CSV table of C-alpha atoms in Angstrom, one decimal:
chain,number,residue,atom,x,y,z
W,24,MET,CA,46.7,82.2,70.0
W,25,LYS,CA,48.5,84.8,67.6
W,26,LYS,CA,47.8,87.6,70.2
W,27,ALA,CA,49.4,85.6,73.0
W,28,LEU,CA,52.4,84.9,71.1
W,29,ILE,CA,53.0,88.5,69.9
W,30,LEU,CA,52.9,89.7,73.7
W,31,ILE,CA,55.2,86.5,74.6
W,32,ILE,CA,57.7,88.1,71.9
W,33,LEU,CA,57.2,91.7,72.8
W,34,SER,CA,57.9,90.8,76.5
W,35,ILE,CA,60.9,88.9,75.9
W,36,LEU,CA,62.1,92.0,73.4
W,37,PHE,CA,61.2,94.4,76.3
W,38,ILE,CA,63.4,92.3,78.9
W,39,GLN,CA,66.1,92.2,76.5
W,40,PHE,CA,66.1,95.8,75.9
W,41,GLN,CA,65.8,96.6,79.8
W,42,ALA,CA,69.1,94.2,80.3
W,43,GLN,CA,70.9,96.2,77.7
W,44,GLU,CA,69.8,99.6,78.9
W,45,LYS,CA,70.9,98.4,82.4
W,46,LYS,CA,74.6,97.4,81.2
W,47,GLN,CA,74.9,100.4,79.2
W,48,LEU,CA,74.1,102.4,82.5
W,49,TYR,CA,77.6,101.7,83.5
W,50,LEU,CA,79.2,102.0,80.2
W,51,GLU,CA,78.0,105.2,78.5
W,52,GLU,CA,79.9,107.9,80.6
W,53,SER,CA,83.2,106.0,80.1
W,54,LEU,CA,85.8,108.3,78.4
W,55,LYS,CA,89.3,109.5,78.3
W,56,SER,CA,90.6,112.8,78.0
W,57,ILE,CA,93.6,115.2,78.5
W,58,ILE,CA,93.1,117.0,81.7
W,59,GLY,CA,94.7,120.3,82.4
W,60,ASN,CA,98.4,121.0,80.8
W,61,HIS,CA,99.4,117.2,81.7
W,62,GLN,CA,98.7,114.1,79.9
W,63,PHE,CA,95.7,112.7,82.4
W,64,SER,CA,93.9,110.3,80.8
W,65,GLN,CA,90.6,109.6,82.6
W,66,ASN,CA,88.0,106.8,82.6
W,67,SER,CA,84.4,108.1,84.0
W,68,PHE,CA,81.7,105.5,85.0
W,69,ARG,CA,78.1,106.4,86.1
W,70,LEU,CA,76.4,104.2,88.6
W,71,SER,CA,72.8,103.6,89.3
W,72,GLN,CA,73.1,105.0,93.1
W,73,ARG,CA,75.2,107.2,95.4
W,74,ILE,CA,78.6,105.4,95.8
W,75,ASP,CA,79.3,105.0,99.5
W,76,GLN,CA,82.1,102.9,99.6
W,77,PHE,CA,84.2,101.1,96.8
W,78,LYS,CA,87.4,98.9,96.7
W,79,VAL,CA,89.9,98.1,93.4
W,80,LYS,CA,91.6,94.9,93.4
W,81,ASP,CA,93.7,94.3,90.3
W,82,SER,CA,91.5,95.2,87.3
W,83,LEU,CA,88.0,94.6,89.5
W,84,VAL,CA,86.1,97.2,91.5
W,85,THR,CA,83.5,96.5,94.2
W,86,PHE,CA,80.7,99.2,94.9
W,87,GLN,CA,78.7,99.5,97.8
W,88,LEU,CA,75.9,101.7,96.4
W,89,ARG,CA,73.7,103.3,99.1
W,90,ASN,CA,71.5,106.4,98.9
W,91,LYS,CA,71.0,109.0,101.7
W,92,ARG,CA,67.8,109.9,103.3
W,93,ASN,CA,66.7,113.6,103.7
W,94,ASN,CA,67.9,113.4,107.2
W,95,GLY,CA,71.5,112.5,106.3
W,96,PHE,CA,71.4,108.8,107.8
W,97,LEU,CA,71.8,105.9,104.9
W,98,LYS,CA,68.9,104.2,103.6
W,99,ASP,CA,68.5,100.5,104.7
W,100,ARG,CA,68.8,99.1,101.1
W,101,GLY,CA,71.2,99.7,98.3
W,102,LYS,CA,73.4,97.2,95.8
W,103,ILE,CA,76.8,95.4,95.9
W,104,VAL,CA,78.1,95.8,92.5
W,105,GLN,CA,81.2,93.8,90.7
W,106,PHE,CA,82.9,95.8,88.0
W,107,ASP,CA,85.7,95.0,85.5
W,108,LEU,CA,87.6,98.2,84.9
W,109,LYS,CA,89.8,96.3,82.1
W,110,ASN,CA,86.9,95.2,80.1
W,111,LYS,CA,84.5,97.9,81.0
W,112,GLU,CA,82.0,95.2,82.0
W,113,LEU,CA,79.5,94.9,84.7
W,114,LEU,CA,80.2,91.3,86.1
W,115,TRP,CA,77.1,91.0,88.7
W,116,GLU,CA,75.4,92.8,91.3
W,117,PHE,CA,72.4,92.1,93.7
W,118,VAL,CA,70.1,94.1,96.0
W,119,ILE,CA,71.2,94.2,99.7
W,120,SER,CA,69.6,94.9,102.7
W,121,TYR,CA,72.1,96.6,105.3
W,122,VAL,CA,69.9,95.9,108.3
W,123,TYR,CA,69.9,92.0,108.0
W,124,GLU,CA,72.9,91.5,105.5
W,125,HIS,CA,76.2,92.4,105.0
W,126,THR,CA,79.4,91.3,102.7
W,127,VAL,CA,82.9,90.9,103.3
W,128,ASN,CA,85.5,91.4,100.6
W,129,ILE,CA,89.3,91.1,101.4
W,130,GLY,CA,91.9,89.5,99.4
W,131,ASP,CA,90.8,86.8,97.2
W,132,PHE,CA,87.9,86.3,99.4
W,133,PHE,CA,84.3,87.6,99.0
W,134,TYR,CA,81.4,86.5,101.6
W,135,TYR,CA,77.7,87.4,101.7
W,136,TYR,CA,75.8,86.9,104.9
W,137,THR,CA,72.2,86.9,105.3
W,138,GLN,CA,69.8,86.2,108.6
W,139,THR,CA,69.3,82.6,107.2
W,140,ASN,CA,72.0,81.5,104.9
W,141,SER,CA,75.7,82.7,104.2
W,142,TYR,CA,78.0,81.9,101.3
W,143,GLN,CA,81.0,82.5,100.0
W,144,LEU,CA,81.2,84.0,96.4
W,145,ASP,CA,83.1,83.7,93.3
W,146,PRO,CA,84.7,87.2,92.6
W,147,ILE,CA,84.1,86.9,88.7
W,148,SER,CA,80.8,85.4,88.6
W,149,GLY,CA,79.1,86.1,91.8
W,150,THR,CA,78.1,82.5,91.7
W,151,LYS,CA,78.0,80.6,95.5
W,152,ILE,CA,81.1,78.5,96.0
W,153,ARG,CA,80.1,77.0,99.3
W,154,LYS,CA,77.8,77.8,102.3
W,155,LEU,CA,79.4,79.3,105.3
W,156,ALA,CA,79.0,78.0,109.0
W,157,THR,CA,80.9,80.8,110.4
W,158,ASN,CA,80.7,84.5,110.8
W,159,TYR,CA,84.0,85.9,110.3
W,160,ILE,CA,85.1,88.9,112.2
W,161,TYR,CA,89.0,88.7,111.5
W,162,ILE,CA,90.7,87.7,108.3
W,163,ASP,CA,94.3,87.2,107.8
W,164,THR,CA,94.5,87.3,104.0
W,165,ALA,CA,98.4,86.2,104.1
W,166,LYS,CA,97.9,82.9,105.8
W,167,SER,CA,94.4,82.3,104.4
W,168,ILE,CA,92.7,82.1,108.1
W,169,GLY,CA,89.6,83.5,109.1
W,170,LEU,CA,88.3,83.8,112.8
W,171,GLY,CA,84.8,84.0,113.9
W,172,TYR,CA,81.9,82.4,115.6
W,173,PRO,CA,79.5,79.9,114.6
W,174,ILE,CA,76.1,80.9,112.5
W,175,LYS,CA,73.4,79.7,114.2
W,176,ILE,CA,69.9,80.5,112.9
W,177,PHE,CA,67.7,80.4,116.0
W,178,SER,CA,70.8,81.0,118.7
W,179,ASP,CA,73.5,83.5,118.2
W,180,ASN,CA,75.1,83.4,121.5
W,181,SER,CA,77.9,80.9,121.3
W,182,ASN,CA,81.3,81.7,122.9
W,183,ARG,CA,83.1,79.1,120.7
W,184,LEU,CA,85.8,81.0,118.7
W,185,GLU,CA,86.7,79.1,115.4
W,186,ALA,CA,89.6,79.1,113.0
W,187,VAL,CA,88.9,78.1,109.5
W,188,ASP,CA,91.0,77.4,106.6
W,189,LEU,CA,89.5,80.0,103.7
W,190,THR,CA,90.8,78.1,100.8
W,191,LYS,CA,89.0,74.7,102.0
W,192,GLY,CA,86.3,76.1,104.2
W,193,GLU,CA,87.3,73.5,106.9
W,194,LYS,CA,87.8,74.2,110.8
W,195,ILE,CA,91.3,74.2,112.1
W,196,TRP,CA,90.6,74.8,115.7
W,197,GLN,CA,88.1,76.4,118.2
W,198,ARG,CA,88.5,78.2,121.5
W,199,GLU,CA,86.2,79.7,124.2
W,200,ILE,CA,86.2,83.4,124.0
W,201,GLN,CA,83.3,85.5,125.2
W,202,ARG,CA,81.4,87.5,122.3
W,203,ASN,CA,79.6,89.8,124.8
W,204,GLY,CA,82.7,92.4,124.3
W,205,ILE,CA,83.5,94.4,121.2
W,206,TRP,CA,86.4,93.3,118.9
W,207,SER,CA,87.0,97.1,119.3
W,208,ASN,CA,90.9,96.7,118.8
W,209,VAL,CA,92.9,93.9,116.9
W,210,GLU,CA,96.7,94.0,115.9
W,211,LYS,CA,98.9,91.4,114.6
W,212,VAL,CA,102.0,90.8,117.2
W,213,ASN,CA,104.1,88.8,115.0
W,214,ASP,CA,103.7,86.3,112.0
W,215,SER,CA,101.5,84.1,113.8
W,216,SER,CA,99.5,86.0,116.6
W,217,ILE,CA,97.2,88.7,117.2
W,218,LEU,CA,96.0,90.4,120.2
W,219,VAL,CA,92.3,91.0,120.8
W,220,LEU,CA,90.6,93.7,123.0
W,221,ALA,CA,87.1,92.1,123.4
W,222,ASN,CA,85.4,91.0,126.6
W,223,GLY,CA,89.0,90.8,127.9
W,224,LEU,CA,92.8,91.1,126.3
W,225,GLU,CA,93.3,87.8,124.5
W,226,LYS,CA,96.6,86.7,122.3
W,227,ILE,CA,95.6,84.1,120.0
W,228,ASN,CA,97.9,82.2,117.8
W,229,LEU,CA,96.3,81.8,114.5
W,230,TYR,CA,97.7,78.5,113.7
W,231,ASN,CA,96.6,76.4,116.9
W,232,GLY,CA,94.5,78.8,118.8
W,233,GLU,CA,96.7,79.1,122.1
W,234,GLY,CA,97.5,82.0,123.7
W,235,TRP,CA,96.4,83.9,127.1
W,236,ALA,CA,94.1,85.8,128.5
W,237,HIS,CA,92.9,88.8,130.7
W,238,THR,CA,89.6,88.5,131.5
W,239,SER,CA,87.2,91.2,132.6
W,240,GLN,CA,86.0,89.3,135.8
W,241,LYS,CA,87.9,90.6,139.0
W,242,ASN,CA,88.2,87.0,140.3
W,243,GLU,CA,90.6,86.2,137.3
W,244,LEU,CA,93.1,89.1,137.0
W,245,ASN,CA,95.7,86.6,135.8
W,246,ALA,CA,93.6,84.2,133.8
W,247,GLY,CA,97.0,82.6,132.4
W,248,ALA,CA,97.3,80.2,129.4
W,249,ARG,CA,94.5,79.3,127.1
W,250,THR,CA,94.4,75.9,125.3
W,251,ALA,CA,92.3,75.4,122.0
W,252,ALA,CA,91.0,72.2,120.6
W,253,ILE,CA,92.5,71.2,117.4
W,254,ILE,CA,90.2,70.1,114.8
W,255,GLY,CA,92.2,69.9,111.6
W,256,GLY,CA,95.4,69.2,111.1
W,257,VAL,CA,97.1,91.9,106.7
W,258,ALA,CA,96.8,94.2,108.1
W,259,LEU,CA,93.6,94.6,110.5
W,260,ALA,CA,90.5,95.8,108.6
W,261,GLY,CA,87.2,96.8,110.0
W,262,ILE,CA,84.0,94.7,108.9
W,263,PHE,CA,81.1,96.9,108.9
W,264,GLY,CA,77.2,96.3,107.5
W,265,GLY,CA,78.3,96.3,104.0
W,266,ILE,CA,81.9,96.1,102.0
W,267,MET,CA,85.0,95.7,103.8
W,268,VAL,CA,87.6,98.3,102.5
W,269,ASP,CA,91.1,98.9,103.0
W,270,VAL,CA,91.3,102.6,102.0
W,271,ALA,CA,93.4,104.9,103.6
W,272,LEU,CA,90.7,107.2,104.9
W,273,PRO,CA,87.3,105.9,104.4
W,274,THR,CA,84.2,108.1,104.0
W,275,PRO,CA,82.9,108.6,107.5
W,276,SER,CA,79.2,107.3,107.8
W,277,LYS,CA,76.2,108.3,110.2
W,278,ASN,CA,75.3,104.5,110.5
W,279,ILE,CA,78.9,103.4,111.3
W,280,PRO,CA,80.1,103.6,115.2
W,281,ASN,CA,82.9,105.5,115.8
W,282,ARG,CA,84.1,103.4,119.0
W,283,PRO,CA,87.4,104.8,120.9
W,284,ASN,CA,90.5,103.3,120.8
W,285,ASN,CA,91.3,101.9,124.1
W,286,PHE,CA,94.4,99.7,123.7
W,287,ILE,CA,98.1,100.7,123.1
W,288,ASN,CA,101.2,98.4,122.2
W,289,GLU,CA,104.4,99.9,123.2
W,290,ASP,CA,107.8,97.9,122.4
W,291,SER,CA,105.6,94.5,123.7
W,292,ILE,CA,104.1,96.3,126.6
W,293,TYR,CA,100.3,96.3,126.2
W,294,TYR,CA,98.0,98.9,127.9
W,295,ALA,CA,94.2,97.9,127.7
W,296,ALA,CA,91.1,99.2,129.2
W,297,LEU,CA,88.9,96.2,129.9
W,298,SER,CA,85.2,96.6,131.0
W,299,ASN,CA,86.2,97.2,134.6
W,300,ARG,CA,89.8,98.2,134.9
W,301,LEU,CA,93.0,99.5,133.1
W,302,ILE,CA,95.8,97.0,132.9
W,303,LYS,CA,99.3,97.0,132.0
W,304,SER,CA,100.7,93.4,130.6
W,305,ASP,CA,103.7,92.1,129.4
W,306,ASN,CA,104.0,89.9,125.9
W,307,LYS,CA,104.1,86.4,127.9
W,308,GLY,CA,100.7,87.7,129.6
W,309,ASN,CA,101.7,88.6,132.8
W,310,GLU,CA,99.5,91.5,134.3
W,311,LEU,CA,102.1,94.1,135.9
W,312,TRP,CA,99.3,96.3,137.7
W,313,SER,CA,95.6,97.2,137.2
W,314,ALA,CA,93.8,100.5,138.0
W,315,ASP,CA,90.1,100.6,138.8
W,316,VAL,CA,89.2,104.0,136.9
W,317,MET,CA,86.3,105.4,135.1
W,318,GLU,CA,83.7,102.9,136.5
W,319,SER,CA,81.3,101.7,133.8
W,320,ASP,CA,82.5,104.2,131.0
W,321,LEU,CA,85.9,102.7,130.7
W,322,GLN,CA,85.4,100.7,127.4
W,323,LEU,CA,83.8,103.8,126.0
W,324,SER,CA,86.9,105.9,126.9
W,325,GLU,CA,89.6,106.5,124.8
W,326,LEU,CA,93.4,105.8,125.7
W,327,MET,CA,96.2,108.0,125.1
W,328,LYS,CA,99.9,108.0,126.3
W,329,HIS,CA,102.2,111.1,127.0
W,330,LYS,CA,105.6,110.3,128.1
W,331,ASN,CA,105.0,108.2,131.5
W,332,LYS,CA,101.2,108.9,131.7
W,333,LEU,CA,98.1,107.2,130.8
W,334,ILE,CA,95.2,109.3,129.8
W,335,LEU,CA,91.6,108.3,129.6
W,336,THR,CA,88.8,110.4,128.5
W,337,TYR,CA,85.4,109.8,128.4
W,338,ALA,CA,83.3,112.2,126.0
W,339,GLY,CA,80.1,112.3,128.0
W,340,GLN,CA,77.9,111.2,125.4
W,341,PHE,CA,78.2,108.3,122.9
W,342,PHE,CA,76.5,107.4,120.1
W,343,ASP,CA,76.3,103.7,118.6
W,344,GLY,CA,75.2,104.5,115.2
W,345,LYS,CA,71.9,106.4,115.5
W,346,ARG,CA,71.3,105.5,119.2
W,347,MET,CA,72.5,107.2,122.2
W,348,VAL,CA,74.0,104.5,124.3
W,349,SER,CA,75.5,106.8,127.2
W,350,ARG,CA,75.1,110.3,128.4
W,351,LYS,CA,77.0,111.6,131.3
W,352,ARG,CA,79.5,113.9,132.5
W,353,PRO,CA,82.6,113.9,130.8
W,354,LYS,CA,85.7,112.2,132.5
W,355,LEU,CA,89.3,112.5,132.7
W,356,SER,CA,91.4,109.7,134.2
W,357,VAL,CA,95.2,109.8,134.6
W,358,VAL,CA,97.3,107.0,135.7
W,359,ASP,CA,101.0,106.5,136.3
W,360,ALA,CA,102.1,104.1,133.2
W,361,ASN,CA,105.1,102.9,135.5
W,362,ASN,CA,103.2,101.6,138.4
W,363,GLY,CA,99.5,102.2,137.9
W,364,LYS,CA,99.0,104.5,140.3
W,365,ILE,CA,95.9,106.7,139.9
W,366,LEU,CA,96.7,110.3,139.6
W,367,PHE,CA,93.4,111.8,138.8
W,368,ASP,CA,90.3,110.1,138.3
W,369,ASN,CA,87.0,112.5,138.5
W,370,ASP,CA,83.9,114.3,136.1
W,371,LEU,CA,85.2,117.0,134.0
W,372,LYS,CA,82.7,119.9,135.0
W,373,PRO,CA,82.4,122.5,132.0
W,374,ARG,CA,79.8,125.0,132.9
W,375,SER,CA,76.9,123.6,131.1
W,376,TYR,CA,78.0,120.8,128.9
W,377,TYR,CA,77.5,117.2,128.6
W,378,SER,CA,79.9,116.7,125.8
W,379,LEU,CA,83.7,116.7,125.4
W,380,GLU,CA,84.1,117.4,121.7
W,381,ASP,CA,87.7,116.8,121.3
W,382,LYS,CA,90.8,116.6,123.0
W,383,TYR,CA,94.7,117.4,122.1
W,384,ILE,CA,98.1,116.9,123.7
W,385,TYR,CA,100.2,120.1,124.0
W,386,ASN,CA,103.3,120.3,125.4
W,387,ASP,CA,102.7,118.9,128.9
W,388,SER,CA,99.1,119.8,128.9
W,389,LEU,CA,95.9,118.2,127.5
W,390,LEU,CA,93.8,120.8,125.5
W,391,LEU,CA,90.0,120.0,126.1
W,392,VAL,CA,87.2,121.1,123.7
W,393,TYR,CA,83.8,121.8,124.4
W,394,PRO,CA,81.2,123.2,122.5
W,395,SER,CA,81.9,126.9,123.6
W,396,GLU,CA,84.7,126.5,126.1
W,397,LEU,CA,88.6,125.6,126.0
W,398,ALA,CA,90.7,124.5,128.9
W,399,TYR,CA,93.7,123.0,129.8
W,400,PHE,CA,94.5,120.1,131.8
W,401,ASP,CA,98.0,120.3,133.4
W,402,LEU,CA,99.7,116.8,133.0
W,403,LYS,CA,102.6,117.6,135.3
W,404,ASN,CA,100.2,118.9,138.2
W,405,ASN,CA,97.5,117.0,137.4
W,406,HIS,CA,94.9,119.7,137.3
W,407,ILE,CA,92.7,122.1,135.2
W,408,SER,CA,95.0,124.9,134.8
W,409,HIS,CA,93.2,127.6,132.6
W,410,GLN,CA,89.7,127.6,131.1
W,411,ARG,CA,88.2,130.2,128.6
W,412,LYS,CA,84.6,130.7,127.6
W,413,ILE,CA,83.7,131.8,123.9
W,414,GLU,CA,80.3,132.1,123.2
W,415,GLY,CA,78.7,130.8,120.5
W,416,ALA,CA,81.7,129.1,119.1
W,417,GLU,CA,80.3,125.7,118.6
W,418,PHE,CA,83.7,123.8,118.7
W,419,LYS,CA,83.8,120.4,117.3
W,420,LYS,CA,87.2,119.0,116.7
W,421,VAL,CA,90.8,119.7,116.5
W,422,ILE,CA,92.5,120.0,113.0
W,423,THR,CA,95.7,117.9,113.6
W,424,LYS,CA,96.5,117.5,109.9
W,425,LYS,CA,98.5,120.5,108.2
W,426,ILE,CA,96.5,123.3,106.9
W,427,PHE,CA,96.8,124.9,103.7
W,428,VAL,CA,95.4,128.0,102.1
W,429,LYS,CA,94.8,128.0,98.1
W,430,ASN,CA,95.3,130.9,96.3
W,431,ASP,CA,95.0,130.9,92.1
W,432,THR,CA,97.5,128.3,91.6
W,433,LYS,CA,99.0,126.9,94.7
W,434,PHE,CA,98.4,125.6,98.1
W,435,GLU,CA,100.4,127.6,100.7
W,436,LEU,CA,101.3,125.9,104.4
W,437,LEU,CA,99.8,127.9,107.1
W,438,ASN,CA,102.7,127.2,109.7
W,439,GLU,CA,102.1,129.2,113.0
W,440,PRO,CA,103.5,127.7,115.8
W,441,ASN,CA,101.8,127.7,119.4
W,442,SER,CA,98.5,128.1,117.4
W,443,PHE,CA,95.7,125.7,117.2
W,444,TYR,CA,93.1,125.6,114.4
W,445,ILE,CA,89.6,124.1,115.6
W,446,GLN,CA,86.8,123.4,113.4
W,447,ASN,CA,83.3,124.4,114.5
W,448,GLU,CA,79.7,122.8,113.4
W,449,LYS,CA,79.1,124.9,110.6
W,450,ASN,CA,82.8,124.0,109.4
W,451,LYS,CA,84.0,127.4,110.3
W,452,VAL,CA,87.9,127.2,111.6
W,453,TYR,CA,89.2,129.1,114.4
W,454,LYS,CA,92.8,129.9,114.9
W,455,VAL,CA,93.4,130.0,118.7
W,456,ASN,CA,96.7,130.7,120.4
W,457,SER,CA,98.4,129.2,123.6
W,458,SER,CA,96.5,131.4,125.9
W,459,LEU,CA,93.3,129.9,124.3
W,460,GLU,CA,92.3,133.3,122.6
W,461,VAL,CA,90.9,133.3,119.1
W,462,THR,CA,92.9,135.3,117.1
W,463,LYS,CA,91.4,134.6,113.8
W,464,ASN,CA,88.4,132.7,112.1
W,465,TYR,CA,88.5,131.6,108.4
W,466,ASN,CA,85.8,130.4,106.1
W,467,SER,CA,86.2,126.7,105.4
W,468,PRO,CA,86.1,127.0,101.5
W,469,LEU,CA,89.7,129.0,101.8
W,470,LEU,CA,91.1,126.0,104.0
W,471,PHE,CA,92.7,122.7,102.6
W,472,TYR,CA,94.3,119.6,104.2
W,473,GLN,CA,96.2,116.8,102.2
W,474,TYR,CA,94.1,113.9,102.1
W,475,LEU,CA,96.4,111.6,100.7
W,476,GLU,CA,100.0,111.7,99.2
W,477,TYR,CA,101.5,109.6,96.5
W,478,LYS,CA,105.0,109.5,94.8
W,479,ASN,CA,105.3,113.4,94.0
W,480,THR,CA,101.7,114.1,93.8
W,481,ALA,CA,99.2,114.9,96.8
W,482,LEU,CA,95.4,115.1,96.9
W,483,PHE,CA,94.1,118.2,98.4
W,484,VAL,CA,90.7,118.2,100.2
W,485,ASN,CA,88.7,121.4,101.5
W,486,ILE,CA,87.8,121.2,105.1
W,487,ASN,CA,84.0,121.1,104.2
W,488,SER,CA,84.7,118.7,101.3
W,489,SER,CA,83.1,121.0,99.0
W,490,GLN,CA,86.3,120.9,96.9
W,491,SER,CA,89.3,118.7,95.8
W,492,TYR,CA,92.5,119.1,94.0
W,493,LEU,CA,95.5,117.0,92.6
W,494,ALA,CA,98.8,118.9,93.4
W,495,ASP,CA,102.5,118.4,92.9
W,496,GLN,CA,105.0,117.9,95.9
W,497,LEU,CA,105.4,121.8,95.9
W,498,GLY,CA,101.5,122.4,96.1
W,499,ASN,CA,101.2,123.8,92.6
W,500,ILE,CA,97.5,122.4,91.3
W,501,LEU,CA,97.6,120.3,88.7
W,502,LEU,CA,93.9,119.1,88.3
W,503,GLU,CA,90.6,120.6,90.0
W,504,LEU,CA,88.4,117.5,90.8
W,505,PRO,CA,84.7,117.4,92.2
W,506,PRO,CA,84.0,117.0,95.9
W,507,ILE,CA,84.8,113.4,96.3
W,508,ASN,CA,83.1,110.6,98.7
W,509,GLN,CA,86.1,108.5,98.7
W,510,ALA,CA,89.7,108.2,97.2
W,511,TYR,CA,92.9,106.3,97.0
W,512,PHE,CA,96.1,106.0,95.0
W,513,LYS,CA,97.2,102.5,93.4
W,514,ASN,CA,99.5,101.4,90.7
W,515,ASP,CA,100.1,105.1,89.4
W,516,LYS,CA,96.1,105.7,89.4
W,517,LEU,CA,94.0,108.0,91.3
W,518,TYR,CA,90.5,106.3,92.0
W,519,TYR,CA,87.7,108.4,93.6
W,520,ALA,CA,84.0,108.6,93.9
W,521,TYR,CA,81.7,111.6,93.6
W,522,LYS,CA,77.8,110.9,94.1
W,523,ASN,CA,77.2,108.0,91.6
W,524,TYR,CA,80.3,108.6,89.6
W,525,PHE,CA,83.6,106.8,89.7
W,526,MET,CA,86.6,108.0,87.9
W,527,GLU,CA,90.2,106.2,87.1
W,528,VAL,CA,92.8,108.8,86.4
W,529,ASN,CA,95.9,107.5,84.9
W,530,LEU,CA,98.7,109.4,86.5
W,531,SER,CA,101.8,107.2,84.7
W,532,THR,CA,102.7,109.9,81.9
W,533,TYR,CA,102.9,112.8,84.5
W,534,LEU,CA,104.7,110.6,86.9
W,535,ASN,CA,107.3,109.5,84.3
W,536,ASN,CA,108.0,112.9,83.1
W,537,ASN,CA,108.3,114.6,86.7
């Protein structure tokens, strides 16, 4: 009996020790220090896993912890952690399987979805406030209204879009909108309405669900007004398998699809790529014209506009996360924005490639970037005007941000007109002139771009993400930082993540003195 009692006491002490050790894990690296020649105070926190995403609201920071596999893909399991920065206290955490579960954290609302049950959580305690009946895909924090489809355990194919009062959990209205399309573009057009590009182009009034629709069915070219059944009486953010974040530049993830933009709003005139045609609509829902282009690849194409021409590009291969869903020849379509006349609609035929890596509008031409070839498409005369083969280049993307070179104490702007900077697979950077000739190449450790700007400071990040610096508005280096996963400025503070470390740098003393 005594032995059993001793074992129980030892077990309790061990559990208490483990709990204390677990909590200290988040506090033991907390510190304040003077950095560089300026009064920058910093708090540093160490977490148990790699920080994949984070979001700061007031004194609370929510972490999505997720390690990577050896192949670079994110692991399926991780943690959601809620931390109090003011009191330096771990509030709560739980293990999450990102394959079957996800969270939505926006404004004052925190939601946790599983395969069987979903809940609204209290952000302070992590306790369940109410069980959810709706899977939200759009949330308007200013109106406290969420839009989504009903949660059904055994059937997930309802097309009944529901609006819910988030403060009470009560349904406001419902309306039939096909859910087999992707909510790839959502834009708030005024105080009460949003435009959704899904299976078709839909305008939705947040208060009553009314609006209009252009569907993807050819026999419904002008679907006209849509009504909603009334049940009761800020910016767009993306929801993915994990935390919803609203930072300026979230860290790219190999598990998150990078779907192209195929919607343009220009002074209440809308251009949208539906699944079967490109349309132009006014703000009352009148379809002004439609163009049959791109065949089945339309919704995987990116839409751009240059002067009076609409440009659709299909990259040739498309990955939805880990899975390739399309592999064909790259395609290009050019349509007159005034009348819908098709000016060009054909496959692009580089010599041996299925992949259009990037494109860039330069003067009246479209620069086309293939792995080892560059080409111009003349947007005035609608034809390929120039091509140049560059063996072994492995081109990946055109760098559209301003490029800087770092010397010992300062960043200098590379400002050379009529030149492009193109990055390759190995983070090497080529300078290309307007004749598509490579005139110089750089090793990526020398080149930086401005990741974020805040008041009279800027965060500079190396092109291959191996170095980061805080500098003033003239490019003078203030702080050297580690390679960052994600960062943003808020309330005179810089927040950034590096591996499993989270940093809070107070800039107020420097900003007040400069």
